[in-house]
Coordinates of C-alpha atoms in Angstrom, one line a residue:
M1 CA -61.5 -79.3 40.0
T2 CA -59.6 -81.2 37.2
R3 CA -56.0 -82.2 37.9
R4 CA -53.6 -84.1 35.8
L5 CA -49.8 -84.9 36.2
L6 CA -47.9 -85.7 33.0
T7 CA -44.6 -87.4 33.8
N8 CA -41.6 -89.0 32.0
A9 CA -41.4 -86.5 29.2
G10 CA -39.0 -84.2 27.4
L11 CA -40.5 -80.8 27.7
A12 CA -39.7 -78.3 25.0
T13 CA -40.8 -75.3 27.1
F14 CA -39.4 -72.4 25.0
A15 CA -39.2 -70.6 28.3
D16 CA -36.3 -68.7 29.7
I17 CA -34.2 -71.8 30.4
D18 CA -30.5 -72.1 29.4
A19 CA -31.0 -75.1 27.1
P20 CA -31.9 -75.5 23.5
Y21 CA -35.7 -75.5 23.1
G22 CA -35.9 -74.7 26.8
L23 CA -35.7 -78.4 27.1
V24 CA -36.4 -80.1 30.4
E25 CA -35.3 -83.8 30.5
D26 CA -37.3 -86.2 32.6
G27 CA -39.9 -83.5 32.9
V28 CA -43.3 -83.2 34.6
L29 CA -46.2 -81.0 33.8
A30 CA -49.0 -80.3 36.4
L31 CA -52.3 -79.2 34.8
E32 CA -55.2 -77.9 36.8
D33 CA -58.5 -76.6 35.4
G34 CA -57.0 -76.0 32.0
V35 CA -53.9 -74.2 33.2
I36 CA -50.3 -75.3 33.7
T37 CA -49.5 -75.0 37.4
W38 CA -46.0 -76.4 37.5
V39 CA -43.2 -77.3 35.1
G40 CA -39.9 -79.0 35.9
A41 CA -37.8 -82.0 36.3
E42 CA -39.3 -85.0 38.1
A43 CA -36.5 -84.9 40.7
D44 CA -37.8 -81.4 41.8
L45 CA -41.4 -82.4 42.0
A46 CA -42.9 -81.1 45.3
P47 CA -44.8 -83.5 47.7
E48 CA -48.0 -81.6 47.2
F49 CA -48.4 -83.3 43.8
A50 CA -48.1 -86.9 45.3
D51 CA -51.8 -87.6 45.1
W52 CA -52.5 -86.1 41.7
P53 CA -53.5 -88.6 38.9
K54 CA -50.4 -89.4 36.9
E55 CA -50.0 -90.2 33.2
D56 CA -46.6 -91.7 32.2
L57 CA -45.7 -90.3 28.7
G58 CA -43.0 -92.9 28.1
G59 CA -40.3 -90.4 27.1
C60 CA -42.4 -88.5 24.5
V61 CA -41.7 -84.9 23.7
V62 CA -44.2 -82.3 24.8
T63 CA -44.4 -78.9 23.1
P64 CA -46.8 -76.0 23.5
G65 CA -49.8 -76.5 21.3
L66 CA -48.9 -75.3 17.8
I67 CA -50.1 -71.9 16.6
D68 CA -50.8 -71.1 12.9
C69 CA -50.7 -67.3 13.0
H70 CA -51.4 -66.5 9.3
T71 CA -54.1 -68.4 7.3
H72 CA -56.8 -67.7 4.8
V73 CA -58.6 -71.0 5.3
V74 CA -62.2 -69.7 4.7
F75 CA -62.7 -69.4 1.0
G76 CA -64.7 -70.7 -1.9
G77 CA -63.5 -72.7 -4.9
N78 CA -59.8 -73.4 -5.8
R79 CA -57.2 -72.2 -8.2
A80 CA -55.7 -75.4 -9.6
R81 CA -55.8 -74.0 -13.1
E82 CA -53.7 -71.0 -12.0
F83 CA -51.2 -73.4 -10.6
E84 CA -50.9 -74.9 -14.1
M85 CA -50.5 -71.4 -15.6
R86 CA -47.6 -70.5 -13.3
L87 CA -46.0 -73.8 -14.2
E88 CA -46.4 -72.8 -17.9
G89 CA -44.5 -69.6 -17.2
A90 CA -47.0 -67.0 -16.0
T91 CA -45.9 -64.9 -12.9
Y92 CA -48.1 -64.3 -9.9
E93 CA -48.5 -60.7 -11.0
E94 CA -49.4 -61.7 -14.6
V95 CA -52.1 -64.1 -13.3
A96 CA -53.5 -61.4 -11.0
R97 CA -53.6 -58.8 -13.7
A98 CA -55.3 -61.2 -16.1
G99 CA -58.3 -61.5 -13.6
G100 CA -57.0 -64.5 -11.7
G101 CA -55.4 -64.6 -8.3
I102 CA -57.2 -63.1 -5.4
V103 CA -60.0 -61.8 -7.6
S104 CA -60.7 -65.3 -8.9
T105 CA -61.3 -66.5 -5.4
V106 CA -63.5 -63.5 -4.7
R107 CA -65.9 -64.6 -7.3
S108 CA -66.2 -68.1 -5.8
T109 CA -66.4 -66.9 -2.3
R110 CA -69.1 -64.4 -3.0
A111 CA -71.2 -67.2 -4.6
A112 CA -70.8 -69.5 -1.6
T113 CA -73.3 -69.7 1.2
E114 CA -72.1 -69.5 4.8
D115 CA -72.8 -73.2 5.3
A116 CA -70.7 -74.1 2.2
L117 CA -67.8 -71.9 3.3
L118 CA -67.9 -73.6 6.7
E119 CA -68.1 -77.1 5.3
Q120 CA -65.1 -76.5 3.1
A121 CA -63.1 -74.7 5.8
L122 CA -63.6 -77.6 8.3
V123 CA -61.8 -80.0 6.1
R124 CA -58.7 -77.8 6.2
I125 CA -59.1 -77.1 9.9
D126 CA -59.3 -80.8 10.7
A127 CA -56.0 -81.4 8.9
L128 CA -54.4 -78.7 10.9
I129 CA -55.8 -79.9 14.2
A130 CA -54.6 -83.4 13.5
E131 CA -51.0 -81.9 13.5
G132 CA -51.3 -80.4 17.0
I133 CA -52.6 -76.9 16.3
T134 CA -54.6 -75.4 19.1
T135 CA -54.8 -71.7 18.0
L136 CA -55.5 -70.5 14.5
E137 CA -55.7 -67.1 12.8
I138 CA -58.1 -66.7 10.0
K139 CA -58.4 -63.7 7.6
S140 CA -61.2 -62.3 5.6
G141 CA -60.3 -60.7 2.3
Y142 CA -62.0 -62.9 -0.3
G143 CA -65.3 -61.0 -0.2
L144 CA -64.3 -57.4 -1.0
D145 CA -67.8 -56.3 -0.3
Q146 CA -69.4 -55.8 3.1
E147 CA -71.8 -58.7 3.0
T148 CA -69.2 -61.3 2.0
E149 CA -66.5 -60.0 4.3
L150 CA -68.8 -60.3 7.3
R151 CA -69.9 -63.8 6.1
M152 CA -66.3 -64.9 6.1
L153 CA -65.7 -63.6 9.6
R154 CA -68.9 -65.2 10.9
T155 CA -67.8 -68.5 9.4
A156 CA -64.4 -68.2 11.0
R157 CA -66.0 -67.6 14.4
K158 CA -68.3 -70.6 14.0
I159 CA -65.3 -72.9 13.7
A160 CA -64.5 -72.5 17.4
D161 CA -68.0 -73.7 18.3
L162 CA -67.6 -76.9 16.2
R163 CA -63.9 -77.8 16.9
P164 CA -61.6 -77.6 19.9
V165 CA -59.5 -74.8 18.7
E166 CA -59.2 -71.1 19.4
I167 CA -59.8 -68.8 16.4
R168 CA -58.5 -65.3 16.0
T169 CA -59.9 -63.3 13.2
S170 CA -58.3 -60.6 11.1
F171 CA -60.2 -58.2 8.8
L172 CA -58.4 -58.1 5.4
G173 CA -60.7 -55.9 3.4
A174 CA -57.6 -54.2 1.9
H175 CA -56.5 -57.4 0.2
A176 CA -57.2 -56.5 -3.4
V177 CA -59.3 -54.1 -5.4
P178 CA -62.4 -55.9 -6.7
P179 CA -63.2 -55.8 -10.4
E180 CA -66.1 -53.3 -9.9
Y181 CA -63.6 -50.8 -8.5
K182 CA -60.7 -51.4 -10.8
G183 CA -58.6 -48.3 -11.1
H184 CA -60.4 -46.7 -8.1
A185 CA -58.7 -48.1 -5.0
D186 CA -59.4 -45.1 -2.9
A187 CA -63.1 -45.2 -3.7
Y188 CA -63.2 -48.8 -2.8
L189 CA -61.6 -48.0 0.6
D190 CA -64.1 -45.2 1.2
E191 CA -67.2 -46.9 0.1
I192 CA -66.6 -50.6 1.0
C193 CA -63.5 -51.5 3.0
L194 CA -63.7 -48.9 5.8
P195 CA -67.4 -49.2 6.3
A196 CA -67.1 -53.0 6.3
L197 CA -64.4 -52.8 8.9
A198 CA -66.6 -50.6 11.1
A199 CA -69.5 -53.0 10.7
A200 CA -67.4 -56.1 11.4
H201 CA -66.1 -54.4 14.6
D202 CA -69.6 -53.5 15.7
A203 CA -70.6 -57.1 15.3
G204 CA -67.7 -58.3 17.4
L205 CA -66.1 -60.2 14.5
V206 CA -62.6 -58.7 14.4
D207 CA -59.5 -59.3 16.5
A208 CA -57.0 -57.5 14.3
V209 CA -56.8 -55.6 11.0
D210 CA -54.6 -56.7 8.1
G211 CA -53.7 -55.4 4.6
F212 CA -51.8 -56.2 1.5
C213 CA -49.2 -53.5 0.7
E214 CA -47.9 -54.3 -2.8
G215 CA -48.0 -52.9 -6.3
I216 CA -50.9 -55.2 -7.3
A217 CA -52.8 -54.3 -4.2
F218 CA -52.6 -51.1 -2.0
S219 CA -49.9 -48.4 -1.5
P220 CA -48.5 -47.5 1.9
T221 CA -50.6 -44.3 1.9
Q222 CA -53.7 -46.3 1.3
I223 CA -52.8 -48.9 3.9
A224 CA -52.2 -46.0 6.4
R225 CA -55.8 -45.0 6.0
V226 CA -57.0 -48.5 6.9
F227 CA -54.6 -48.5 9.9
D228 CA -55.9 -45.1 11.1
K229 CA -59.4 -46.6 11.1
A230 CA -58.1 -49.6 13.0
R231 CA -56.5 -47.3 15.5
N232 CA -59.7 -45.4 16.0
L233 CA -61.5 -48.7 16.7
N234 CA -58.7 -49.8 19.1
L235 CA -57.8 -52.8 17.0
P236 CA -54.2 -54.0 16.5
V237 CA -52.8 -54.2 13.0
K238 CA -50.6 -56.5 10.9
L239 CA -49.5 -56.4 7.3
H240 CA -48.7 -58.4 4.2
A241 CA -45.4 -56.6 3.3
E242 CA -42.5 -56.8 1.0
Q243 CA -43.6 -60.1 -0.6
L244 CA -43.0 -59.1 -4.3
S245 CA -41.2 -55.7 -3.9
D246 CA -40.1 -53.3 -1.3
L247 CA -42.6 -50.5 -0.8
G248 CA -41.7 -49.8 2.8
G249 CA -44.7 -51.7 4.2
A250 CA -42.8 -53.2 7.1
E251 CA -41.7 -49.7 8.2
L252 CA -45.3 -48.5 7.9
A253 CA -46.5 -51.4 10.0
A254 CA -43.8 -50.8 12.6
S255 CA -44.8 -47.2 12.9
Y256 CA -48.3 -48.4 13.9
G257 CA -46.8 -50.9 16.4
A258 CA -48.0 -53.8 14.3
L259 CA -48.3 -57.2 15.8
S260 CA -46.5 -58.6 12.8
A261 CA -45.3 -58.0 9.3
D262 CA -45.7 -61.0 7.0
H263 CA -43.9 -62.5 4.0
L264 CA -40.9 -60.1 3.9
E265 CA -38.9 -61.6 1.0
Y266 CA -37.8 -58.1 -0.1
L267 CA -37.4 -56.6 3.3
S268 CA -34.5 -54.1 3.6
E269 CA -32.2 -53.6 6.6
T270 CA -34.1 -50.4 7.3
G271 CA -37.3 -52.4 7.5
V272 CA -35.6 -54.9 9.8
E273 CA -34.5 -52.1 12.1
A274 CA -38.0 -50.7 12.1
L275 CA -39.5 -54.1 13.1
A276 CA -36.8 -54.4 15.8
G277 CA -37.7 -51.0 17.2
S278 CA -41.4 -51.8 17.3
R279 CA -41.0 -55.3 18.7
S280 CA -43.2 -56.5 15.8
V281 CA -42.9 -60.2 14.8
A282 CA -41.6 -61.2 11.3
V283 CA -43.9 -63.9 10.0
L284 CA -42.3 -66.0 7.3
L285 CA -44.4 -68.0 4.9
P286 CA -42.4 -70.6 3.1
G287 CA -45.4 -72.2 1.5
A288 CA -46.0 -69.2 -0.7
F289 CA -42.3 -68.9 -1.5
Y290 CA -42.3 -72.6 -2.5
T291 CA -45.5 -72.5 -4.5
L292 CA -44.6 -69.3 -6.4
R293 CA -41.1 -70.6 -7.0
E294 CA -39.6 -67.4 -5.6
T295 CA -35.8 -66.9 -5.4
Q296 CA -35.6 -63.9 -3.2
M297 CA -35.3 -65.2 0.4
P298 CA -36.4 -63.2 3.4
P299 CA -33.3 -61.7 5.2
V300 CA -33.3 -64.3 8.0
E301 CA -29.7 -63.4 9.1
L302 CA -30.5 -59.7 9.4
L303 CA -33.6 -60.6 11.4
R304 CA -31.4 -62.7 13.8
E305 CA -28.8 -59.9 14.0
H306 CA -31.4 -57.4 15.0
K307 CA -33.2 -59.8 17.3
V308 CA -36.6 -59.6 15.5
P309 CA -38.8 -62.5 16.6
I310 CA -39.4 -64.8 13.7
A311 CA -42.7 -66.8 13.4
L312 CA -43.7 -69.3 10.7
A313 CA -47.2 -70.0 9.3
T314 CA -48.9 -72.0 6.6
D315 CA -50.5 -69.0 4.8
C316 CA -53.1 -71.6 3.9
N317 CA -54.9 -70.1 0.9
P318 CA -56.3 -71.3 -2.5
G319 CA -53.7 -69.6 -4.7
S320 CA -50.2 -68.9 -3.5
S321 CA -50.0 -71.4 -0.6
P322 CA -52.5 -74.3 -0.7
L323 CA -50.7 -75.7 2.3
A324 CA -52.6 -77.2 5.3
S325 CA -49.6 -78.7 7.2
L326 CA -47.8 -76.8 9.8
L327 CA -45.3 -79.7 10.2
L328 CA -44.3 -79.4 6.6
T329 CA -44.0 -75.6 7.1
L330 CA -41.4 -76.4 9.8
N331 CA -39.4 -78.4 7.3
M332 CA -39.8 -75.7 4.7
G333 CA -38.6 -73.0 7.1
C334 CA -35.4 -75.0 7.6
T335 CA -34.7 -76.1 4.1
L336 CA -35.8 -73.0 2.2
F337 CA -35.0 -70.2 4.6
H338 CA -32.1 -71.8 6.5
M339 CA -33.7 -71.6 9.9
T340 CA -32.7 -74.0 12.6
P341 CA -35.1 -76.6 13.8
E342 CA -35.2 -74.8 17.1
E343 CA -36.0 -71.4 15.4
A344 CA -38.7 -73.1 13.3
L345 CA -40.4 -74.8 16.3
A346 CA -40.3 -71.5 18.3
G347 CA -41.8 -69.9 15.3
V348 CA -45.0 -72.0 15.5
T349 CA -45.3 -71.7 19.3
R350 CA -43.7 -68.8 21.3
E351 CA -43.2 -66.4 18.4
A352 CA -46.5 -67.2 16.7
A353 CA -48.3 -66.4 20.0
K354 CA -46.6 -63.0 20.0
A355 CA -47.7 -62.5 16.4
L356 CA -51.3 -62.8 17.5
G357 CA -50.8 -60.7 20.7
L358 CA -51.4 -63.7 22.9
S359 CA -49.4 -63.8 26.1
D360 CA -51.2 -66.7 27.7
R361 CA -49.8 -69.5 25.5
G362 CA -46.9 -70.4 23.3
T363 CA -44.6 -71.7 26.1
L364 CA -44.8 -74.3 28.8
E365 CA -44.8 -72.2 31.9
A366 CA -46.8 -72.0 35.1
G367 CA -49.9 -69.8 34.5
K368 CA -50.1 -70.5 30.8
R369 CA -53.0 -72.3 29.1
A370 CA -52.8 -76.0 29.1
D371 CA -52.6 -76.2 25.3
L372 CA -50.1 -79.0 24.5
A373 CA -48.9 -81.3 21.8
I374 CA -47.5 -84.7 22.8
W375 CA -45.2 -86.3 20.2
N376 CA -43.9 -89.8 19.6
V377 CA -40.4 -88.5 19.0
S378 CA -37.2 -88.6 21.1
H379 CA -36.1 -85.0 20.3
P380 CA -37.9 -81.8 19.2
A381 CA -35.7 -81.5 16.1
E382 CA -37.5 -84.5 14.6
L383 CA -40.6 -82.4 14.1
A384 CA -38.8 -80.2 11.5
Y385 CA -36.7 -83.1 10.1
R386 CA -39.4 -85.4 8.9
I387 CA -41.4 -84.8 5.7
G388 CA -45.0 -86.1 5.3
F389 CA -45.0 -87.8 8.7
N390 CA -47.2 -86.9 11.7
P391 CA -45.9 -88.2 15.0
L392 CA -48.6 -86.6 17.1
K393 CA -49.7 -88.8 20.0
E394 CA -52.1 -86.6 21.8
R395 CA -53.3 -83.0 21.6
I396 CA -54.5 -81.2 24.7
F397 CA -56.6 -78.1 24.4
G398 CA -57.3 -76.1 27.6
G399 CA -56.4 -79.2 29.6
S400 CA -58.7 -81.6 27.7
Q401 CA -58.0 -84.0 24.8

C-alpha cells in the first residue's frame, strides 16, 4: 500500500466548491495506491492521516493533471513549405485543393515505418508531458488506407508503454479523400474507411470515432454513414465541425450524442443549442485559428449562455496547428477567444476529461485518479498569463512521479 500526503498547497480542484477554480487554500491531498482519497483544508484534516508520509509543497498550486483532448501527434514529415505558402497569400482550402494539406501528410505517413512514426511522435509527446499532461488523445487520419490507419493507431497505443501517460485513440479515417479516390468520396468510405474502422475495432485499437465535416472533406450525409458504423460497433463519436463553414456538423454530432464537436468557428446558435441539448463538449482549438490567421471566432459567449462545456486542446498536427504546448494553448484561449483564465484551465482539465468520456479524472476529488500537476506559481491564473514559460515543479501520474 502506497500512501502520500501533500500539504501546504493551493488546490485548484475544479470540483463543486463555491470558489473560483474550486480553490482550496492551505490545502491537503491524500493519495493512496494511485487514487485521491481526501481533499480539503489542512485545518479539517482528520487524525487518521497523522502517520501518513508528508510532503510540504511550500505553497505551490496543484491542479489535476492536464488533458490534451484533441491531437494528431502521430504523423510523418512536416508542412513547413505550406506554412510559407499561406504567408504568401494562399488559403487553407487553396493549399488543400492543390494537393497539399492533409493529403501531403498522407504521402509522408504512408512512407514511414511504425518505428519512424513512433520515434517522431515521442519527441512531441515528451514536450507535452513536460508541461504536466497526463492524458492525451491521438487520432489516426493520415493514412487513408487500412494498413496505414492501423499502423498509426498501433503507434499511438505503444506510446503508453514507453511513457507515463494515458493514451486515448480516435479513428479518423473520414479525414480527407485520398488522391486515388478523388471525386469518389462515397466509394472511399465503402471500400476503405468503413472496413478499416471495423478492422481497427476488432484489433482493439479504437476508443472513439472522429470525422471532418467540411466542404474540402465530407458532407453531413457521409459523416452520418461513419457514425452509423460507430454506433453499430458501440463506439462514441466526435467531430471536426464548423471550422471553415457551417454545414450543420455540430447538430449532426449532437444528434448522435457525440462526446465533442471541435473547432466550431462558424457554429450557429442552432448548433450551440444542439450541443447544449446533447451535453456534448465544445472543443476549441486556438492553435489552428492562430496558424491559419482566421478572423471568425467561435461563439464563446453563446456557448457560455447555453452552458455548453468548453474544452481547449493543442490540435497538434503538421499543418494547421504545429503546436506542442498546452500551456501556450491556455494563453491563446484567453487572448484570441476571450476566455477567462479559469475557463481555460478548466478546459484542459475538467472539460477535457468530459470530451474524452472520462469520469475518473479532470478534478481533484476523492475517488479520482491521482493524476496531478504541481506548479511553482502562487495562483492558477499564472498558468494562462505567462507565455513561453513552464513553471511545472512535479507531475504525478497515477500516484507516481
